[in-house]
Short mmCIF file of C-alpha atoms and ligand atoms in Angstrom, two decimals:
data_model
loop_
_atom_site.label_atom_id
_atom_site.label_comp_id
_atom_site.label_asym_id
_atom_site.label_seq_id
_atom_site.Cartn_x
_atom_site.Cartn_y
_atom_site.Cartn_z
CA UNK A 1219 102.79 -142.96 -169.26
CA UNK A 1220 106.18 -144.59 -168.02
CA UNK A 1221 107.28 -143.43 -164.93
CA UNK A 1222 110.37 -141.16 -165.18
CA UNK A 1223 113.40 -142.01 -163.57
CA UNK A 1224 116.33 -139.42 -164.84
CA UNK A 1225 116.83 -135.82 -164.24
CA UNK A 1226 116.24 -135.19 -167.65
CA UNK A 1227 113.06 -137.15 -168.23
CA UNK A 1228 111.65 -135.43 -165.14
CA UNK A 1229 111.76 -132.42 -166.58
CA UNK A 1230 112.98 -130.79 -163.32
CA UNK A 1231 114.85 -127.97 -165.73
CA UNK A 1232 115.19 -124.43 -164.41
CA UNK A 1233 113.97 -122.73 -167.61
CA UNK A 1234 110.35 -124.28 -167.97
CA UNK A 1235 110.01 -124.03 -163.73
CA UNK A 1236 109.29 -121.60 -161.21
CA UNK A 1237 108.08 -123.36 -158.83
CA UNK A 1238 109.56 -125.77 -155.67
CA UNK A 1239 107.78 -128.36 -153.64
CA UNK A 1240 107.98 -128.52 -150.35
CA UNK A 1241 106.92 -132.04 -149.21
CA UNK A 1242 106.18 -132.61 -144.94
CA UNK A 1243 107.13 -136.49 -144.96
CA UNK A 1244 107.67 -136.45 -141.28
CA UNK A 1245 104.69 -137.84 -139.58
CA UNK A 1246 103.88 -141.18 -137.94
CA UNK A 1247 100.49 -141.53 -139.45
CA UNK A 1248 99.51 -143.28 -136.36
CA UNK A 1249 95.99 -143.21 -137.39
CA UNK A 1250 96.82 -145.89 -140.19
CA UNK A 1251 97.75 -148.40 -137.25
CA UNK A 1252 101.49 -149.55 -135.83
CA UNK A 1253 104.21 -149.67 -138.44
CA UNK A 1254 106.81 -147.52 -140.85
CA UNK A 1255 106.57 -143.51 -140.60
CA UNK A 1256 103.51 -143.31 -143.02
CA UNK A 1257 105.55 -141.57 -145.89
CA UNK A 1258 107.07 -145.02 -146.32
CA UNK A 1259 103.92 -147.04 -146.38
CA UNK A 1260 104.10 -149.47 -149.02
CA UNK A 1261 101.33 -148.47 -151.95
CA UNK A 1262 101.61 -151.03 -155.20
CA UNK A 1263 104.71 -151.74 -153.79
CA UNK A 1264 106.58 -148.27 -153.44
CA UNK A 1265 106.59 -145.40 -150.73
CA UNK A 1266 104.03 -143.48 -150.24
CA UNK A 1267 106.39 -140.52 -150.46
CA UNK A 1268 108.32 -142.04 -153.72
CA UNK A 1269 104.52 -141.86 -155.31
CA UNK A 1270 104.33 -138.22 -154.19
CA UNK A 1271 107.24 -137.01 -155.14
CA UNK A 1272 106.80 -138.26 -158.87
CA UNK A 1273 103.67 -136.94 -158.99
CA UNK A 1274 105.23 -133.21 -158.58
CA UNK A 1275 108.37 -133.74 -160.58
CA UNK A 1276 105.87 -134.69 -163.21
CA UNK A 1277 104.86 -131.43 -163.45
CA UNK A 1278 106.73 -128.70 -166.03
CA UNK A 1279 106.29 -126.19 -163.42
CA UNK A 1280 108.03 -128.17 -160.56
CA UNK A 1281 112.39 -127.89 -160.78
CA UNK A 1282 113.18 -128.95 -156.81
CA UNK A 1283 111.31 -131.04 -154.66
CA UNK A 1284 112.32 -130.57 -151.04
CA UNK A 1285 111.29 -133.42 -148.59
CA UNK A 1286 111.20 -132.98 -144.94
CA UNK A 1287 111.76 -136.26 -143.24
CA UNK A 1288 111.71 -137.60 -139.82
CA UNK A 1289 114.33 -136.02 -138.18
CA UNK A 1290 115.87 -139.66 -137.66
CA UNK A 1291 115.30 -140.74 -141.22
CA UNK A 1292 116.98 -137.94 -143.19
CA UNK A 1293 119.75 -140.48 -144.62
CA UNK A 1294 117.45 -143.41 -145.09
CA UNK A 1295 115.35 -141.38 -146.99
CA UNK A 1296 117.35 -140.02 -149.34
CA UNK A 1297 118.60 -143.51 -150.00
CA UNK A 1298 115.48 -143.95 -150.74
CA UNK A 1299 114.92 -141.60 -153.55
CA UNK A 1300 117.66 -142.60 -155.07
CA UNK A 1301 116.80 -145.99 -155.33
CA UNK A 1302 113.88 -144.99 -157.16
CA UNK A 1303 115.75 -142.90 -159.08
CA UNK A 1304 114.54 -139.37 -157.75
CA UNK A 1305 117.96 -138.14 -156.79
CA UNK A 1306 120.47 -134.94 -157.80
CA UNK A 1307 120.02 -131.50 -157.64
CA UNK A 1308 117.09 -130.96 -157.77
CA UNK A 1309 115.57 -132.97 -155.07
CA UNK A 1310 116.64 -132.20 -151.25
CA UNK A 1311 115.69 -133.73 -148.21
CA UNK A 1312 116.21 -132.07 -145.30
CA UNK A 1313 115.06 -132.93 -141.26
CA UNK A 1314 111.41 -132.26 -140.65
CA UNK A 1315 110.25 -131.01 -137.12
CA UNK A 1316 107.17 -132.08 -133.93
CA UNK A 1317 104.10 -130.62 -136.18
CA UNK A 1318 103.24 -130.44 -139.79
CA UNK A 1319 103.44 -126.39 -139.56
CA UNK A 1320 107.26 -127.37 -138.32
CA UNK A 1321 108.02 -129.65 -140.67
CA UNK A 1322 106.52 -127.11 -143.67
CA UNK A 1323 108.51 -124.06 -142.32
CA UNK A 1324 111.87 -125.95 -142.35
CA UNK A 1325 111.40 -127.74 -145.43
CA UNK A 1326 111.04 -124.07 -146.84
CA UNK A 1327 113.97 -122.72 -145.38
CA UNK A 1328 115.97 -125.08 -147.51
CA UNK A 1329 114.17 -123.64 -150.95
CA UNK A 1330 116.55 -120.74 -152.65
CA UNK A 1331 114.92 -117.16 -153.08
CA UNK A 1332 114.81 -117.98 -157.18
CA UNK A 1333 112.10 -119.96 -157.20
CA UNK A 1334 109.26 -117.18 -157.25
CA UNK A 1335 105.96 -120.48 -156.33
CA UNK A 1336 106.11 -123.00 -153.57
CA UNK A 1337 103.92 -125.47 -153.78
CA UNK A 1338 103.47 -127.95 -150.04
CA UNK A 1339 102.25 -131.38 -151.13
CA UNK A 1340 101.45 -133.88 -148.20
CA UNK A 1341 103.53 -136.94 -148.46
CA UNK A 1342 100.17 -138.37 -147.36
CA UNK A 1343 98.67 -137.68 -151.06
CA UNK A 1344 100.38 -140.19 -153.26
CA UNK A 1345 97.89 -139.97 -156.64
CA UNK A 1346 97.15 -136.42 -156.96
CA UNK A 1347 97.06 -136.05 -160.75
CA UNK A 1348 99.88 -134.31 -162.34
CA UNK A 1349 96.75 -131.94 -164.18
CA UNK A 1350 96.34 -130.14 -160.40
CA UNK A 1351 99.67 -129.52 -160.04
CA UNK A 1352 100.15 -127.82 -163.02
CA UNK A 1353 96.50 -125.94 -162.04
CA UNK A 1354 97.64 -124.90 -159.10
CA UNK A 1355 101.21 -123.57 -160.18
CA UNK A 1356 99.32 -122.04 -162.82
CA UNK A 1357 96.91 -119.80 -160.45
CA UNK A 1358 100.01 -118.62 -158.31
CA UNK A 1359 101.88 -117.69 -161.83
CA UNK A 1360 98.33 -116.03 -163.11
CA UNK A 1361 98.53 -113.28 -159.39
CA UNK A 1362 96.59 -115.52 -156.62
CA UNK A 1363 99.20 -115.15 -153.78
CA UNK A 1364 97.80 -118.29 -152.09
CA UNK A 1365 95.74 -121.59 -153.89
CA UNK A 1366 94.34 -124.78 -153.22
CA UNK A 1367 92.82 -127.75 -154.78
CA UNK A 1368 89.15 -128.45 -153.57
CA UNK A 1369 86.36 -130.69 -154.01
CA UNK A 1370 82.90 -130.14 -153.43
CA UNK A 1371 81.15 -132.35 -150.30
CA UNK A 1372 79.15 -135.51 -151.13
CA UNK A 1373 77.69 -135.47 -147.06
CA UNK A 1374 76.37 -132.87 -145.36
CA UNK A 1375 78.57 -131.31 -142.52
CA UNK A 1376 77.16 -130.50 -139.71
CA UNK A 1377 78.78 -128.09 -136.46
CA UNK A 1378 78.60 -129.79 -133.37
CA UNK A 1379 80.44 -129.49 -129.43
CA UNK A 1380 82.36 -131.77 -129.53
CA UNK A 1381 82.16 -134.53 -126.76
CA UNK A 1382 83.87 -137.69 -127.88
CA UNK A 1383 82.35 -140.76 -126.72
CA UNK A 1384 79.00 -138.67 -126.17
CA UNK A 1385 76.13 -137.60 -127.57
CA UNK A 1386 77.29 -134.11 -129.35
CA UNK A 1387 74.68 -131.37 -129.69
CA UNK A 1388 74.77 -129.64 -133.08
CA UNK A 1389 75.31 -126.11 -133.50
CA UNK A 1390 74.25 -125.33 -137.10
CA UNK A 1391 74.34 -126.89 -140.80
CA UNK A 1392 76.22 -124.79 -143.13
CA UNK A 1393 75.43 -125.00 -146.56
CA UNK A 1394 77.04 -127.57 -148.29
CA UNK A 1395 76.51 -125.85 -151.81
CA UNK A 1396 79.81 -123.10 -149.88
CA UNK A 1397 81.72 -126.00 -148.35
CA UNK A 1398 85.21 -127.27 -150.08
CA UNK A 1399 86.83 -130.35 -148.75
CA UNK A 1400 90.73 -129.02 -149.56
CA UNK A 1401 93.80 -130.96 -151.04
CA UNK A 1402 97.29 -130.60 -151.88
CA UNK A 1403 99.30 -129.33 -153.53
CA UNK A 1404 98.64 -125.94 -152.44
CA UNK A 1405 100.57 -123.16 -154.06
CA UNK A 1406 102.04 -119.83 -152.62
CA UNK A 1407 104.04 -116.46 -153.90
CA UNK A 1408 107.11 -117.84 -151.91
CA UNK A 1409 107.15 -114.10 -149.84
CA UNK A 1410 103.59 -114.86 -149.08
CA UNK A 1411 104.97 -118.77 -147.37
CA UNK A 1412 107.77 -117.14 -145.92
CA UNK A 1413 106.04 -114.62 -144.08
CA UNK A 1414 103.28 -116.00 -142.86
CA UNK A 1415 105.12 -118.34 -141.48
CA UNK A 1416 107.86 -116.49 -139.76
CA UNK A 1417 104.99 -114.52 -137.98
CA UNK A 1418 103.14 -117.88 -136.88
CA UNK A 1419 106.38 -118.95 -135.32
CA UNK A 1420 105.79 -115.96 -133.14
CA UNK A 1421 102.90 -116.77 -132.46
CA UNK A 1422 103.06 -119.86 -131.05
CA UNK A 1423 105.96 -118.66 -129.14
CA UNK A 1424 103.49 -116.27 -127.19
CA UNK A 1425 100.89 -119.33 -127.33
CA UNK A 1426 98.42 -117.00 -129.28
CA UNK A 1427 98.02 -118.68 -132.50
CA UNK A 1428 94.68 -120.69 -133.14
CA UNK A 1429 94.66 -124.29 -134.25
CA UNK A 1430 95.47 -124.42 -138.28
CA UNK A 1431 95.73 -127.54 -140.35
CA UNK A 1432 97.09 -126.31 -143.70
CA UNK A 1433 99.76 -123.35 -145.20
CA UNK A 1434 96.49 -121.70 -146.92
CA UNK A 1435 94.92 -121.43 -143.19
CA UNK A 1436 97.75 -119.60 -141.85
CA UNK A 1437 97.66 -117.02 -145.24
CA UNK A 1438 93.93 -116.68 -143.86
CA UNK A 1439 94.85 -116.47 -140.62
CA UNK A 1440 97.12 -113.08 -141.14
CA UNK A 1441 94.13 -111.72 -143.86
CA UNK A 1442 95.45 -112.84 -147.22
CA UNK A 1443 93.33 -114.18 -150.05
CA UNK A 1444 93.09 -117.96 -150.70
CA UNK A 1445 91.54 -119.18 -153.51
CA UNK A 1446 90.16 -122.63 -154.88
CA UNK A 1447 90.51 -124.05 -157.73
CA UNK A 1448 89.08 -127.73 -158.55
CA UNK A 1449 90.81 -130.20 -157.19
CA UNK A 1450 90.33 -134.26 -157.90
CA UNK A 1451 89.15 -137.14 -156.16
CA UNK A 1452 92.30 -138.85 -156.83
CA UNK A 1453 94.17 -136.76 -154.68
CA UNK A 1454 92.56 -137.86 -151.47
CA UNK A 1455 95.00 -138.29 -148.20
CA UNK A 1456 95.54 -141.73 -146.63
CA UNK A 1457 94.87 -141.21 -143.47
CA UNK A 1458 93.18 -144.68 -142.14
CA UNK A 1459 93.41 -148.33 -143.28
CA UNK A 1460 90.41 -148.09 -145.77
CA UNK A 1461 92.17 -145.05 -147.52
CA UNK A 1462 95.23 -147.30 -148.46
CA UNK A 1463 92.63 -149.96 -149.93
CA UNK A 1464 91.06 -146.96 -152.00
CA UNK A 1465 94.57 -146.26 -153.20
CA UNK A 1466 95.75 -149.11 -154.52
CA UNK A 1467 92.40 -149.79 -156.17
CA UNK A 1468 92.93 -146.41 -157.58
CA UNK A 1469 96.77 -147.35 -158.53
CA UNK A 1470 95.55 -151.03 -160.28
CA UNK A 1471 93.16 -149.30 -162.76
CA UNK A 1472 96.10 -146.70 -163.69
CA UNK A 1473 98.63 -149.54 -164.34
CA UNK A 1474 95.97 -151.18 -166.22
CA UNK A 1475 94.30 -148.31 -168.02
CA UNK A 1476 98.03 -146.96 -169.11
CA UNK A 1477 100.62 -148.71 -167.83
CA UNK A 1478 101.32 -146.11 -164.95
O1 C5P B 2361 98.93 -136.22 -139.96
P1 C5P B 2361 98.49 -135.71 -141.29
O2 C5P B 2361 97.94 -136.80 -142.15
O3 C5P B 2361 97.64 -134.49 -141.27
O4 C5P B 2361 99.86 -135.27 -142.00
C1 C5P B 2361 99.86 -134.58 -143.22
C2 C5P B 2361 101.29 -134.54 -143.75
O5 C5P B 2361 102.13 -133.83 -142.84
C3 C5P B 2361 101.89 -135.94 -143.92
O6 C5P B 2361 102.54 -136.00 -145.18
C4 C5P B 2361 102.85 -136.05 -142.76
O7 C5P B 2361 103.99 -136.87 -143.01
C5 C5P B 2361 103.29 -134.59 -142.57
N1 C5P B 2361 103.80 -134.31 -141.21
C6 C5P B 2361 105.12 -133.84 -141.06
N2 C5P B 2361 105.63 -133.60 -139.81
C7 C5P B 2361 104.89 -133.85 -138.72
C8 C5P B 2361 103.54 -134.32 -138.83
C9 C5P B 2361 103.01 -134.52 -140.11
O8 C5P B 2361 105.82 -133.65 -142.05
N3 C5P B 2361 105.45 -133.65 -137.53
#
């Protein structure tokens, strides 16, 4: 499939799509060693985030893609959209914030009340397949106020205290037949985003609110249903050095399976 480049061939119309994309671009990835904000990691030769953010404006579903960038970077990013071609109305990019949850809650801010599905999508995933976007769209549009991609767990995960540099005991072994190793894009009723994350800002305000990782935790966290649907081993997150090997192996056997 060629990569699209127009507003038109990325189908970002407001007729076929409900749905916006928030995507948090704002980390250092620090855990991928010194260098560039890891958004702008270099994979086959392009961004990180430029990889993501085709991947959702490949999808029907998706008509705005809103990127929140290091607060510094805001202008140097959206120069560097638009030299890929990802630029006009329908992509924003606005300054992201200290955390992830931060960086989530303002990118959301910037996405108008019409779009009834936001979907978050970590900068940090460049490959997911354009299939689980769609999926996951799909399962907000079919009622689910709050999805997300998963894959089942090849090891088995065990509970321990944790005591880096030590020993740890374990606690328990929980069954790995229940366990889900989630991915993103997850998708939300935009009320459902918006509230839950108004009331986490609260939270953490009165330093109550417990550690969460992802937008579905937080749903959790104030009793809302999250569901799963399958996910894809494509859509890993590169997170260390080894990931970024992974990914361009994965990106090589696209561009040479169908010219990708
Ligand atoms: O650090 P981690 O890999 O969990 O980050 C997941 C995603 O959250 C990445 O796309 C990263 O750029 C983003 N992030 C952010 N703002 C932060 C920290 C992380 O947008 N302050």
């Amino acid at each position: 499939m060629a990569i699209p480049t127009s507003p038109k061939e990325r189908n970002l119309n407001a007729s076929a799509a409900v749905a916006a994309a928030v995507v948090p671009a704002a980390g250092r990835g620090e855990r991928l060693g010194p260098g560039a904000p890891k958004a702008l990691r270099e994979l086959g030769g392009v961004p990180l985030l430029v990889h993501a953010v085709r991947a959702l404006a490949r999808s029907r579903a998706v008509g705005l893609v809103v990127v929140a960038a290091p607060a510094d970077g805001v202008a140097e990013v959206a120069a560097l959209l638009d030299s890929h071609g990802l630029d006009g109305k329908d992509i924003k990019v606005v300054a992201g914030g200290a955390t992830r949850q931060e960086s989530v809650r303002l990118g959301l801010a910037a996405v108008p009340a019409e779009f009834d599905v936001v979907l978050v999508h970590d900068a940090a995933r460049p490959l997911v397949p354009v299939d689980v976007v769609d999926a996951v769209a799909a399962a907000v549009r079919g009622g689910a106020v709050a999805v997300v991609p998963g894959v089942p767990l090849a090891d088995t995960v065990k509970r321990v205290v944790p005591q880096p540099g030590a020993p740890e005991p374990v606690l328990d072994t929980p069954d790995r037949a229940c366990l889900r190793a989630v991915q993103t894009p997850q998708g939300f009723r935009h009320a459902t985003l918006s509230e839950v994350h108004e009331k986490a800002l609260a939270e953490e305000a009165g330093g109550t609110l417990p550690p969460v990782t992802d937008d579905a935790g937080l749903v959790e966290h104030y009793g809302g249903q999250v569901v799963v649907v399958p996910g894809h081993e494509e859509a890993f997150k590169v997170t260390r050095p080894l990931d970024l090997v992974l990914a361009e192996a994965v990106l090589a056997r696209r561009r040479a399976s169908d010219g990708f």
